[in-house]
Amino acid sequence: MSYYFCIVGTQDQPLFELEFGTSKQGGDGVARFSQEARQMNPFIVHSSLDFVDELQWTNSQMYLKRVDQFASSHVSTFLTPTSTRFMLLHLPHPPNTAPQSTPSPNSFPPFTPYTSTPASTTTAGRSSSSSTTSIPNNPTSPQTEEAIRAFFGEVFEIWMKAIMSPFASVEGKLGSPVFRQRVVAAGKKYL
Amino acid sequence: MATTAPSQPGPKPLSPPTTIQAASSTARTPQQPSQQHSGLRTPSNRKTIYDRNLNRTRTAELSRASFAYLFSEMVTYAQRRVTGIQDLERRLNEAGYPLGQRLLPLLLYRSSTPTHPHPRPTRILPLLQFIAHPLWRHLFARSADSIESSSTNPHEYMIVDNEPLVNQYISVPKEMSQLNCAAFVAGIVEGVAWAVGLQCAVSAHNAGEGDAMWPGKTVFLIRFDESVVKREAIK
């Protein structure tokens, strides 16, 4: 699974962005978005903000779970009490085409359903991780939901430490390299 | 949505506009010496704000004397730069606002457990209860004295404090009898309410006149926006 994580401020401005890949079950932690997907991700996340705005008043939990889906990309959200939103887009790799060493732009079109993915069954040695309930493959399973909850919980803590600084603004960009390191570590730990 | 720059270059060590930021939010952890950012400055003990614990214990309370001193300095500072009482109260209010914004997530985080996260207050009543109890207890070590709703105006709610801690060591001169320095606390309340998305204006008013028991009684008047009251009626 490839992940695109974005922290969105209350004025819908992005404060922090990060791309990473799955580290569980032998993943190498590298995002495998195609060039097209990489450009589309911010739009997909931005469009799901509308759902978050609605859920904000009906769901009083901070973790809103999966709020939106676009093609095979799923968006999960964590809403902090100050209405800053943590958006995580997760894109499962189609079972057979997953990590290729050099994904060419056409080999992995993310916005087409699985059925039409080219039958490039060339990647060997991926059978070990193709269980249907594992985190890397099934974005709707409860295991994935729990893993994302744990990830968001940790990021919430890191984010809070960042904004507790009297010199930081709640609406300011999170440019600290230490913050980035910590989020990357949380991603490695849980996803 | 415009994209942020993924990694900002570290602030230059000696350029004046960024020094505060450098000291507060950017520093290198000892575990990752490979992440060299030439301009970064590290505290001498190599600990950053990210190494701190968010769960401070009850013993980490501030002494009342030092708070009173700092607060009186704050009022004096604001007073030197304003034209009238309203302006002064506005300044105190603005000083409290960011505090409320930060206290809300902090207190919710502290009262949560990993399995049972504390819900966000999304309606007026839970919000007022959050302000009057957990928030007040955190700030003043006791709950607020009462929450009231206005009988004439559905937009207005009041939180009453019989003896605000912030006013305890402040003597207001006669010609400024309108002034209530608890505007600072009103700012905190406003910060909390805006953070959860319930827009409102909060002001502090003296209500102790003729009250033999509580001469310093203060009412925090919370006036919610039209949109908030409308949304409240829908559900």
Coordinates of C-alpha atoms in Angstrom, one line a residue, chain B residues 12 16 25 34-35 56 100 108 128 169 177 184 206:
Chain B
K12 CA 19.9 30.4 9.1
P16 CA 17.1 37.8 13.3
S25 CA 10.6 24.2 16.7
S34 CA 22.7 11.7 9.5
Q35 CA 19.9 14.3 9.1
R56 CA 2.5 16.7 33.3
G100 CA -7.6 28.4 24.5
L108 CA -8.9 16.2 25.6
L128 CA -19.9 24.9 28.1
Y169 CA -4.5 41.1 42.9
S177 CA -14.7 50.8 36.8
F184 CA -8.0 37.5 29.4
N206 CA -18.5 42.9 36.5

